[in-house]
XYZ file of C-alpha atoms in Angstrom:
675
model
C 33.774 -17.106 -29.136
C 36.108 -15.350 -27.108
C 38.570 -17.203 -25.056
C 41.435 -19.497 -24.958
C 39.597 -22.376 -26.301
C 37.573 -21.694 -29.350
C 36.049 -25.231 -29.200
C 34.303 -25.449 -26.111
C 30.773 -26.613 -26.341
C 28.373 -27.090 -23.408
C 27.130 -30.950 -22.839
C 23.218 -31.124 -23.127
C 21.783 -30.552 -19.823
C 19.583 -33.005 -17.972
C 17.322 -30.499 -17.402
C 14.648 -32.406 -15.118
C 17.709 -33.804 -12.898
C 19.075 -30.378 -12.762
C 16.009 -28.455 -11.883
C 15.087 -31.435 -9.200
C 18.188 -30.299 -7.437
C 16.715 -26.665 -7.217
C 13.369 -27.883 -5.986
C 11.412 -26.533 -2.928
C 10.554 -29.376 -0.270
C 8.161 -29.545 2.468
C 8.347 -32.213 5.338
C 5.735 -30.029 7.549
C 2.723 -28.971 6.761
C 2.639 -25.125 6.365
C 0.637 -23.006 8.295
C 0.514 -19.770 6.341
C 0.705 -18.471 2.878
C 4.558 -17.403 3.452
C 5.227 -20.844 4.135
C 3.667 -22.905 1.743
C 3.834 -24.030 -1.941
C 2.151 -21.782 -4.792
C 0.979 -22.296 -8.294
C -0.064 -20.190 -10.851
C -0.427 -19.088 -14.795
C -0.285 -15.431 -14.693
C -4.019 -15.372 -14.090
C -5.159 -18.080 -11.594
C -3.034 -18.343 -8.494
C -3.046 -20.908 -5.678
C -1.150 -21.129 -2.492
C -1.379 -24.426 -0.181
C -1.252 -24.419 3.425
C -3.160 -25.483 6.780
C -6.753 -24.104 6.851
C -6.573 -22.168 10.112
C -7.813 -23.807 12.884
C -8.939 -26.791 11.140
C -7.597 -30.248 10.146
C -7.906 -29.202 6.694
C -5.372 -28.094 3.729
C -6.343 -24.640 1.976
C -5.826 -24.177 -1.887
C -6.483 -20.467 -2.296
C -8.321 -19.671 -5.790
C -7.509 -16.149 -6.471
C -7.201 -14.417 -10.007
C -5.048 -11.590 -11.259
C -8.103 -10.126 -13.446
C -10.716 -9.879 -10.570
C -11.240 -6.415 -9.139
C -13.565 -3.775 -8.573
C -14.387 -0.861 -11.160
C -15.534 2.260 -8.891
C -12.469 4.479 -9.120
C -14.272 7.289 -7.115
C -13.557 5.130 -3.886
C -9.668 5.035 -4.765
C -7.285 2.109 -5.174
C -7.491 0.752 -1.853
C -11.351 -0.042 -2.172
C -12.894 1.136 -5.543
C -10.410 -0.355 -8.046
C -8.918 -2.871 -5.508
C -8.231 -6.517 -6.225
C -11.182 -8.553 -5.120
C -10.987 -12.134 -3.535
C -12.637 -15.148 -5.120
C -12.278 -18.028 -2.422
C -10.394 -21.293 -1.482
C -10.477 -24.962 -1.696
C -10.474 -27.268 1.172
C -9.107 -30.725 1.288
C -10.593 -32.278 4.184
C -9.056 -35.808 5.000
C -10.797 -38.338 7.617
C -7.891 -38.798 10.085
C -5.828 -36.231 11.581
C -2.793 -34.947 9.611
C 0.494 -35.870 11.149
C 2.864 -34.899 8.203
C 3.370 -34.056 4.470
C 6.104 -34.785 2.251
C 5.809 -32.495 -0.772
C 7.882 -31.411 -3.536
C 7.224 -28.339 -5.722
C 8.822 -29.872 -9.321
C 10.309 -26.571 -10.656
C 10.564 -28.355 -14.110
C 6.999 -29.364 -14.333
C 5.437 -26.459 -12.480
C 3.574 -29.231 -10.154
C 3.142 -29.837 -6.411
C 3.634 -33.546 -5.834
C 3.867 -35.791 -2.580
C 1.676 -37.143 0.275
C -0.365 -36.141 3.138
C -0.036 -38.822 6.091
C -3.120 -38.730 8.467
C -3.891 -41.062 11.501
C -6.265 -43.171 9.042
C -4.019 -43.413 6.143
C -2.336 -41.398 3.181
C -3.203 -39.063 0.483
C -1.070 -38.992 -2.611
C -1.445 -35.429 -4.210
C -0.656 -34.024 -7.638
C -1.731 -30.427 -8.495
C -0.978 -27.848 -11.143
C -2.623 -24.679 -12.959
C -2.955 -24.267 -16.658
C -5.130 -22.318 -18.647
C -7.072 -20.785 -15.746
C -7.593 -24.296 -14.489
C -6.504 -25.678 -10.862
C -6.236 -29.502 -11.673
C -5.612 -31.670 -8.628
C -5.324 -35.719 -8.659
C -5.761 -36.990 -5.162
C -5.672 -41.006 -4.337
C -6.485 -42.304 -0.833
C -4.972 -45.553 0.974
C -6.293 -47.591 3.939
C -9.075 -45.827 5.382
C -8.543 -42.366 3.990
C -11.249 -40.287 1.808
C -10.914 -37.677 -0.683
C -13.346 -34.755 0.137
C -13.195 -31.186 -1.384
C -15.300 -28.023 -0.538
C -15.207 -24.706 -2.295
C -15.528 -21.763 0.091
C -16.288 -18.342 -1.504
C -15.064 -15.307 -0.239
C -16.849 -11.866 0.155
C -16.101 -9.395 -2.779
C -14.716 -6.733 -0.444
C -11.299 -5.005 -0.622
C -8.446 -7.003 1.245
C -7.818 -3.918 3.055
C -11.418 -3.883 4.737
C -9.881 -5.649 7.799
C -7.835 -2.585 8.598
C -9.670 0.114 7.110
C -13.437 1.162 6.898
C -14.836 1.578 3.451
C -15.342 5.215 2.316
C -18.446 7.074 2.728
C -21.069 6.153 0.137
C -19.585 2.941 -0.567
C -22.272 -0.188 -1.129
C -20.956 -3.610 -0.612
C -21.247 -5.833 -3.548
C -24.143 -8.256 -3.356
C -24.117 -11.781 -1.869
C -22.895 -14.542 -4.583
C -25.247 -16.855 -6.144
C -24.732 -20.295 -5.537
C -25.540 -23.204 -7.976
C -24.437 -26.780 -7.895
C -20.918 -26.643 -8.629
C -20.747 -22.966 -9.207
C -20.634 -19.529 -7.500
C -21.343 -16.366 -9.157
C -20.446 -12.737 -7.813
C -22.197 -9.927 -9.518
C -20.411 -6.463 -9.222
C -22.252 -3.322 -8.472
C -20.377 -1.550 -10.847
C -21.106 -4.296 -13.662
C -19.433 -7.426 -14.552
C -19.149 -10.702 -12.702
C -16.759 -13.356 -11.394
C -17.663 -16.898 -11.771
C -16.031 -20.055 -10.027
C -17.121 -23.554 -11.477
C -15.741 -26.954 -10.075
C -16.100 -30.409 -10.696
C -14.854 -34.032 -9.507
C -13.926 -36.899 -11.948
C -12.871 -39.756 -10.532
C -9.676 -38.936 -8.592
C -9.432 -35.744 -10.423
C -10.720 -32.100 -9.412
C -10.831 -29.239 -11.372
C -11.875 -25.680 -10.820
C -11.638 -22.583 -13.199
C -12.546 -18.864 -12.429
C -13.685 -16.479 -14.939
C -13.962 -12.608 -15.067
C -15.675 -10.287 -17.145
C -16.554 -6.724 -17.202
C -18.949 -4.819 -18.038
C -20.893 -7.679 -19.209
C -21.970 -10.745 -17.196
C -20.592 -13.677 -19.518
C -18.355 -15.081 -16.843
C -20.726 -17.677 -15.496
C -20.981 -18.952 -19.137
C -17.144 -18.936 -19.588
C -16.117 -20.697 -16.514
C -18.791 -23.669 -16.856
C -17.742 -24.137 -20.475
C -14.087 -24.484 -19.407
C -14.415 -26.566 -16.372
C -16.974 -28.974 -18.408
C -14.327 -29.543 -21.103
C -11.092 -29.703 -18.533
C -9.289 -32.902 -18.913
C -6.133 -33.674 -16.688
C -4.239 -35.381 -19.519
C -4.717 -33.008 -22.037
C -4.222 -30.181 -19.754
C -1.064 -31.507 -18.098
C 0.495 -32.175 -21.582
C 0.239 -28.669 -22.393
C 1.200 -27.318 -19.069
C 4.298 -29.460 -19.148
C 5.192 -28.596 -22.817
C 4.973 -24.858 -22.017
C 6.923 -25.102 -18.788
C 9.811 -27.575 -19.893
C 10.401 -25.239 -22.958
C 10.225 -22.284 -20.721
C 13.185 -23.116 -18.641
C 15.026 -24.245 -21.400
C 15.477 -20.791 -22.729
C 18.287 -19.687 -20.455
C 20.751 -20.949 -17.750
C 22.621 -19.791 -14.863
C 24.788 -21.617 -12.251
C 26.730 -20.549 -9.232
C 28.377 -22.499 -6.332
C 26.066 -21.419 -3.731
C 23.467 -23.831 -3.575
C 21.140 -21.998 -1.643
C 20.986 -18.800 -3.673
C 21.328 -21.105 -7.075
C 18.029 -22.713 -5.938
C 16.346 -19.453 -4.994
C 16.988 -17.984 -8.238
C 15.410 -20.806 -10.136
C 12.406 -20.671 -7.837
C 11.966 -16.900 -8.987
C 11.938 -17.973 -12.458
C 9.350 -20.218 -11.688
C 7.619 -17.728 -9.527
C 7.548 -14.872 -12.204
C 6.148 -17.247 -14.739
C 3.567 -18.579 -12.362
C 2.586 -14.753 -11.310
C 2.648 -13.143 -14.844
C 2.425 -13.459 -18.627
C 2.512 -10.767 -21.527
C -1.079 -11.371 -22.107
C -2.109 -11.141 -18.479
C -2.525 -8.237 -15.998
C 0.730 -6.517 -14.895
C 1.472 -7.707 -11.376
C -0.286 -6.172 -8.280
C 1.535 -6.145 -5.177
C 0.454 -10.048 -4.316
C 0.913 -11.253 -7.723
C -2.105 -13.516 -8.478
C -1.734 -14.787 -5.070
C -4.095 -12.552 -3.258
C -4.252 -12.570 0.605
C -5.150 -9.808 3.192
C -3.076 -6.732 2.405
C -3.039 -2.990 2.899
C -1.722 -2.970 -0.883
C -4.503 -4.396 -3.028
C -3.694 -2.909 -6.310
C -0.760 -1.994 -8.555
C 1.872 -0.018 -7.072
C 4.078 1.903 -9.774
C 6.563 3.705 -7.472
C 8.620 0.712 -7.425
C 7.172 -2.460 -6.980
C 6.235 -2.914 -10.588
C 9.632 -1.866 -11.794
C 11.264 -4.353 -9.382
C 9.090 -7.196 -10.400
C 9.790 -7.473 -14.113
C 13.730 -6.779 -14.193
C 14.473 -10.619 -13.881
C 12.665 -11.100 -17.329
C 15.624 -9.329 -19.386
C 18.665 -11.101 -18.540
C 16.942 -14.605 -18.195
C 15.640 -14.225 -21.826
C 11.864 -14.411 -20.912
C 9.952 -11.443 -22.753
C 7.005 -13.571 -23.109
C 6.407 -12.668 -19.452
C 6.538 -8.788 -20.294
C 2.905 -7.549 -18.859
C 4.533 -3.994 -18.530
C 4.941 -3.262 -22.336
C 1.585 -4.623 -23.012
C 0.104 -2.753 -20.072
C 1.213 0.616 -21.313
C 0.513 -0.159 -24.763
C -3.469 -1.574 -24.061
C -3.939 1.435 -21.561
C -2.367 4.600 -23.232
C -5.838 6.404 -23.181
C -6.085 5.977 -19.448
C -2.623 7.218 -18.926
C -3.340 10.348 -20.782
C -6.820 10.714 -18.504
C -4.588 10.442 -15.580
C -3.433 13.960 -15.791
C -5.671 16.932 -15.529
C -7.656 18.084 -18.487
C -5.774 21.031 -19.409
C -2.705 18.671 -19.935
C -4.003 15.690 -21.811
C -3.146 17.129 -25.195
C 0.284 16.485 -24.805
C 1.028 14.510 -21.411
C 0.265 11.315 -19.590
C 1.099 10.026 -16.236
C 0.432 7.264 -13.579
C -0.121 7.803 -9.657
C 1.299 5.757 -7.168
C -1.493 2.882 -6.962
C -4.014 2.182 -9.556
C -5.868 -0.980 -10.968
C -4.528 -3.356 -13.683
C -5.570 -0.827 -16.249
C -3.775 1.972 -14.927
C -6.986 3.741 -13.408
C -7.335 5.300 -9.925
C -10.052 7.933 -9.914
C -7.873 10.978 -9.155
C -5.383 13.061 -11.295
C -1.445 12.628 -11.064
C -0.618 15.667 -8.935
C 1.375 18.801 -10.247
C 4.779 19.542 -9.283
C 4.433 22.514 -6.822
C 0.956 21.833 -5.568
C 0.732 21.384 -1.913
C 1.528 17.554 -1.219
C 2.266 17.160 -4.836
C 2.620 13.663 -5.451
C 5.101 11.352 -7.527
C 5.551 12.596 -10.980
C 8.222 10.430 -12.424
C 6.220 7.051 -12.042
C 5.128 6.693 -15.546
C 8.785 7.535 -16.821
C 10.339 4.956 -14.461
C 7.961 2.300 -15.782
C 8.986 3.246 -19.309
C 12.324 2.533 -18.562
C 11.351 -1.110 -17.884
C 9.722 -1.207 -21.315
C 12.776 0.448 -22.814
C 14.776 -2.492 -21.264
C 12.468 -4.748 -23.226
C 13.292 -2.986 -26.408
C 17.200 -3.007 -25.926
C 17.030 -6.395 -24.869
C 15.289 -7.260 -28.042
C 15.768 -4.221 -30.575
C 11.900 -4.389 -31.451
C 11.442 -1.288 -33.353
C 7.578 -1.699 -32.929
C 7.799 -1.352 -29.120
C 10.050 1.232 -29.436
C 7.979 3.631 -32.006
C 4.430 2.552 -31.024
C 4.463 2.035 -27.343
C 7.496 3.767 -25.524
C 8.236 6.940 -27.647
C 4.624 8.213 -27.577
C 4.163 7.717 -23.889
C 7.948 9.041 -23.290
C 7.300 12.247 -25.284
C 4.037 12.967 -23.130
C 5.778 11.997 -19.744
C 8.481 14.467 -20.567
C 6.061 17.143 -21.631
C 4.437 16.838 -18.380
C 7.663 17.883 -16.698
C 8.421 20.444 -19.010
C 5.189 22.437 -18.125
C 6.574 22.859 -14.841
C 10.485 23.725 -15.334
C 11.315 27.095 -14.539
C 14.528 29.105 -15.406
C 16.259 30.973 -12.293
C 19.092 33.632 -12.149
C 21.762 30.748 -12.158
C 20.424 30.075 -15.689
C 19.429 26.569 -14.737
C 16.080 25.172 -15.049
C 14.373 23.911 -11.875
C 11.543 21.808 -10.907
C 9.256 22.770 -8.160
C 8.867 20.433 -5.055
C 7.821 16.865 -6.064
C 7.617 13.627 -3.824
C 10.693 11.360 -3.916
C 9.122 8.183 -3.338
C 8.870 7.332 -0.018
C 10.904 10.032 1.753
C 9.040 13.288 1.216
C 8.795 16.802 -0.579
C 11.661 18.366 -2.215
C 12.384 20.723 -5.176
C 14.694 19.458 -7.696
C 14.224 15.863 -6.226
C 16.623 13.571 -7.664
C 14.057 11.272 -8.287
C 12.546 13.324 -10.775
C 15.933 14.914 -12.428
C 17.167 11.449 -12.858
C 14.080 10.094 -14.801
C 13.915 13.549 -16.783
C 17.627 13.089 -17.766
C 17.004 9.563 -18.842
C 13.526 10.297 -20.588
C 15.225 13.215 -22.812
C 18.327 11.568 -23.577
C 16.203 8.553 -24.819
C 13.920 10.647 -26.804
C 16.869 12.236 -28.504
C 18.394 9.142 -29.549
C 14.899 7.653 -30.802
C 14.002 10.478 -32.804
C 16.669 13.224 -33.045
C 14.875 14.884 -35.820
C 11.476 15.365 -33.874
C 10.029 18.758 -33.932
C 10.539 19.112 -30.037
C 14.107 17.792 -30.261
C 15.718 21.519 -30.122
C 13.797 21.722 -26.932
C 14.954 18.660 -25.442
C 18.646 19.372 -26.237
C 18.241 22.955 -24.787
C 16.629 21.342 -21.658
C 19.213 18.730 -21.083
C 21.723 21.568 -21.666
C 19.948 23.783 -18.926
C 18.808 21.319 -16.308
C 20.048 21.722 -12.754
C 22.637 19.297 -11.677
C 21.622 16.593 -8.924
C 21.719 17.948 -5.654
C 24.606 16.705 -3.793
C 26.319 17.280 -0.305
C 29.221 15.850 1.834
C 27.367 12.536 2.119
C 26.488 11.990 -1.424
C 23.446 12.532 -3.357
C 20.505 14.330 -1.559
C 16.821 13.889 -1.981
C 16.739 17.226 -3.338
C 17.723 20.990 -3.187
C 17.783 22.043 0.350
C 16.639 18.432 1.420
C 19.478 16.205 2.622
C 19.315 12.410 2.936
C 18.810 12.710 7.022
C 16.649 9.731 8.052
C 16.672 6.157 7.422
C 14.827 5.386 4.075
C 13.900 2.069 2.619
C 13.563 3.224 -0.959
C 16.434 4.290 -3.405
C 14.460 6.915 -5.137
C 17.305 9.357 -4.726
C 19.756 7.385 -6.401
C 18.286 6.294 -9.390
C 20.782 7.793 -11.720
C 23.095 5.438 -10.468
C 20.835 2.215 -10.691
C 18.795 1.319 -12.626
C 19.212 4.351 -15.139
C 23.030 4.104 -15.287
C 23.365 7.712 -15.741
C 26.110 8.370 -13.197
C 28.546 5.612 -13.710
C 32.247 4.779 -12.168
C 33.949 5.890 -15.480
C 35.965 8.493 -13.413
C 37.207 8.376 -9.939
C 35.086 11.460 -8.743
C 32.038 9.613 -9.798
C 33.223 6.228 -8.358
C 33.748 8.001 -5.124
C 30.268 9.830 -5.310
C 28.571 6.438 -6.022
C 30.194 4.336 -3.299
C 29.840 7.129 -0.732
C 25.961 7.687 -1.478
C 24.984 3.961 -1.218
C 26.988 3.592 2.039
C 25.620 6.631 3.516
C 22.091 5.519 2.805
C 22.774 2.272 4.638
C 24.535 4.065 7.315
C 21.089 5.428 8.792
C 19.326 2.494 9.929
C 15.813 1.524 11.015
C 13.810 2.023 7.910
C 15.482 -0.437 5.681
C 13.528 -3.493 3.828
C 14.463 -6.164 1.731
C 14.541 -4.368 -1.248
C 16.894 -2.027 0.260
C 19.680 -4.693 0.150
C 18.866 -5.877 -3.098
C 19.266 -2.256 -4.580
C 22.535 -1.898 -2.662
C 23.845 -5.292 -3.819
C 23.274 -4.131 -7.406
C 24.683 -0.749 -6.954
C 27.999 -2.437 -5.707
C 27.891 -4.649 -8.748
C 27.861 -1.692 -10.816
C 31.083 -0.712 -9.173
C 32.334 -4.171 -9.723
C 32.550 -4.943 -5.970
C 31.314 -8.318 -5.921
C 32.199 -9.031 -2.179
C 30.163 -5.953 -1.241
C 27.442 -6.926 -3.691
C 27.072 -10.332 -1.785
C 27.518 -9.116 1.440
C 24.386 -6.941 1.090
C 22.398 -9.340 -0.869
C 22.864 -11.865 1.686
C 21.092 -9.524 4.551
C 17.988 -10.419 2.750
C 18.585 -14.084 3.486
C 19.505 -13.248 7.063
C 16.549 -13.920 9.384
C 17.899 -11.481 12.108
C 17.370 -8.856 9.539
C 14.165 -6.889 9.634
C 11.934 -8.359 6.729
C 14.081 -11.335 5.361
C 12.903 -13.288 2.677
C 10.270 -15.937 3.891
C 10.584 -19.659 4.040
C 8.862 -20.265 0.663
C 10.923 -17.422 -1.103
C 8.100 -15.107 -0.701
C 8.264 -11.706 1.082
C 6.031 -9.716 3.524
C 6.221 -6.055 5.005
C 2.987 -6.951 7.240
C 1.386 -7.558 3.751
C 2.500 -9.789 1.047
C 4.713 -7.885 -1.777
C 6.126 -10.317 -4.588
C 8.596 -7.714 -5.786
C 11.617 -8.172 -3.638
C 12.403 -11.626 -3.834
C 12.405 -11.269 -7.801
C 14.655 -8.110 -7.428
C 17.126 -10.129 -5.705
C 17.314 -12.589 -8.528
C 18.158 -9.471 -10.705
C 20.891 -8.635 -8.128
C 22.625 -11.871 -9.031
C 22.433 -11.201 -12.617
C 23.957 -7.803 -12.033
C 26.892 -9.536 -10.807
C 27.342 -12.268 -13.519
C 26.546 -9.950 -16.695
C 25.780 -6.344 -17.054
C 25.121 -4.514 -20.521
C 24.459 -0.953 -20.045
C 26.042 1.762 -21.807
C 26.581 -0.372 -25.184
C 29.059 -2.851 -23.821
C 28.593 -6.444 -22.501
C 30.527 -7.081 -19.353
C 30.892 -10.526 -18.514
C 31.335 -11.484 -14.971
C 31.802 -8.000 -13.752
C 31.189 -8.340 -10.333
C 31.662 -12.023 -9.152
C 32.275 -12.403 -5.366
C 35.529 -14.422 -4.320
C 33.284 -16.791 -2.993
C 31.973 -17.651 -6.595
C 35.305 -19.311 -8.088
C 32.947 -21.265 -10.637
C 30.158 -20.014 -12.551
C 28.237 -20.303 -15.862
C 25.843 -18.424 -18.288
C 24.140 -19.871 -21.143
C 21.737 -17.737 -23.603
C 21.822 -14.902 -21.218
C 20.051 -11.990 -22.978
C 21.823 -8.744 -23.132
C 20.848 -5.276 -24.460
C 21.335 -5.012 -28.177
C 19.646 -8.400 -28.538
C 22.831 -10.614 -27.822
C 22.815 -14.253 -26.202
C 25.706 -14.467 -23.952
C 27.234 -17.957 -22.852
C 30.277 -17.972 -20.565
C 32.243 -20.016 -18.004
C 34.508 -19.472 -15.117
C 36.296 -21.633 -13.526
C 38.721 -21.392 -10.437
C 38.173 -17.470 -10.303
C 38.881 -16.886 -14.037
C 36.752 -16.720 -17.019
C 37.777 -19.373 -19.713
C 35.590 -18.374 -22.772
C 32.511 -16.510 -23.804
C 30.123 -16.864 -26.777
C 28.177 -13.832 -27.856
C 25.557 -14.458 -30.457
C 23.832 -11.403 -32.310
C 20.183 -11.479 -33.076
C 19.673 -8.236 -34.707
C 23.174 -7.048 -35.816
C 23.878 -4.402 -33.452
C 27.573 -2.960 -32.744
C 29.075 -5.592 -30.158
C 31.514 -4.365 -27.566
C 32.311 -6.791 -24.937
C 34.320 -6.587 -21.874
C 35.488 -10.133 -21.542
C 37.377 -10.341 -18.204
C 39.859 -12.952 -19.751
C 43.569 -12.248 -18.497
C 46.335 -12.487 -21.314
C 46.089 -13.151 -24.965
C 42.809 -14.192 -26.671
C 41.256 -15.742 -29.574
C 38.207 -14.761 -31.467
C 36.464 -17.013 -33.775
C 33.355 -18.425 -34.938
C 31.913 -21.341 -33.146
C 33.317 -23.512 -36.029
C 36.943 -22.079 -35.366
C 37.375 -19.639 -38.065
C 38.877 -16.585 -37.315
C 36.615 -13.238 -36.614
C 37.914 -9.599 -37.557
C 37.961 -7.667 -33.902
C 39.966 -4.903 -32.306
C 40.725 -3.710 -28.729
C 38.465 -0.649 -27.957
C 39.728 -0.176 -24.545
C 41.885 -1.993 -22.070
C 39.936 -5.498 -21.764
């Protein structure tokens, strides 16, 4: 415990009461997906809103495993997510109002539907791939549920014709209380449902290549019991929320943050598929697959500080699909390389090779390296050596080898990359996107295995690699390609964030970072929600909490193009789940940073946040941080080591400090630098 008082102890929180203050509440019937409540367990997802054109309430029933398996037709059609269907709750009277609450602590939708004939009282949740609803009727109301299967075709079909040679999946087979959809490529999806008293159950199963889904769904729905499922459901969610705590004096942002913690656990689990652009809540979309050039990375940053590595589907996806990642590069590189394209299915399969640097229209080469950075963050927050040695290192060695095949030394004595695609700006040689990821990869490989047979080559490559292209406005897109048009993506700034390769440790670096970020936002027109969350986190790197908050709040300004939606989701025409989750990471970055081997306590707190608190916030080095700030001053911090790593803390406490065990015994410590 570091601070002016070594005896401070946090009182036991009334979690149900506290989280009840963060709940999302509806007083009118939502009319679209971006307004309504959402439920999920990482596999089965449901969004709740008015059935278009009807006096009914829609409960979507979509599943993150359900996809096609024809990679020859690409990610938009051949290996895309496929729709399952939706339920409708059909009251007898005309709906006049609703009074709904998304109970975060119990992950349950509760409330009433008032109609011209009476009232429906509703409770609904999703657990173990089973949707459970209990609806009771009063007065002249009745309870009627109907399942509507949806055509097993790409959600992009509304805006784009199927490729030549594509054959539609067959019509589903309907039985009493069950619908089964076979696929041309093998496998099937089956939805089974039943009503028992006031309880309604629906489950979805998906198998490939076998046709076992029908039996699985039937068995699961037959044994479903509301009381048993609710007990298991609440036990999981109550324990989930108690793993960490964060409080800030902005009630809207605080509620938003807790809603994101709910959302990510509803959307993903370590043993579930990595989230596609919609999460499990599939709607009509132009992006019905997994996107690896920003979306996946932003989706999962939140899990680290919040101490929720049980949600890390990225690391398990990389571990379980290494063979596919190797096959994603051309055969002549498969002996030592691996990669992933812009978009694939949940197994990292698309049906086309990752393009080579220098090819005409060459694609994004660094996407797998950036994804591995997420897995590396999971390693750094847990110090799980198995994750580092058996998943990250072998793949990072391969992604680095892929770059090494194409580096060329020129007359300046430096190694250069031919043109690659900087997401989503355009082509450039020595693209900063790739140079930053290659530098981080080489450094990480050397830190992990300095005696590797390739270590001397990695060291020499680091020494000879060309510097980042920079001009009077800051970091360029690449050599000869300035940042000259508005750009939503911060692909050219990864060395600042999230890689922390260029940090404000010198006046020159600080000036370069700030100039680059401000110029990125000075050219307007193409910025989107994550442009603002990214800038917020970069100003947090600079320790400028006021600017960080200013940029973050642009995402909540309804006059901004593409702000957060009413239910904390996000859309750019199509739904995309990553940006609100990255906004919570921006809040994290203001309250705690732990890059470079230093835990920074309240490093970029805005002036408006005079009070703040963290408890069991997970940092790199596998430390748990608790800290309290009041009246603009940090009072104390508690750091708990879980893996015995070296501990350096920039505590932010003014004046003399005391350092002790929680029991008050003195601890040996020394100052390594100012603060």
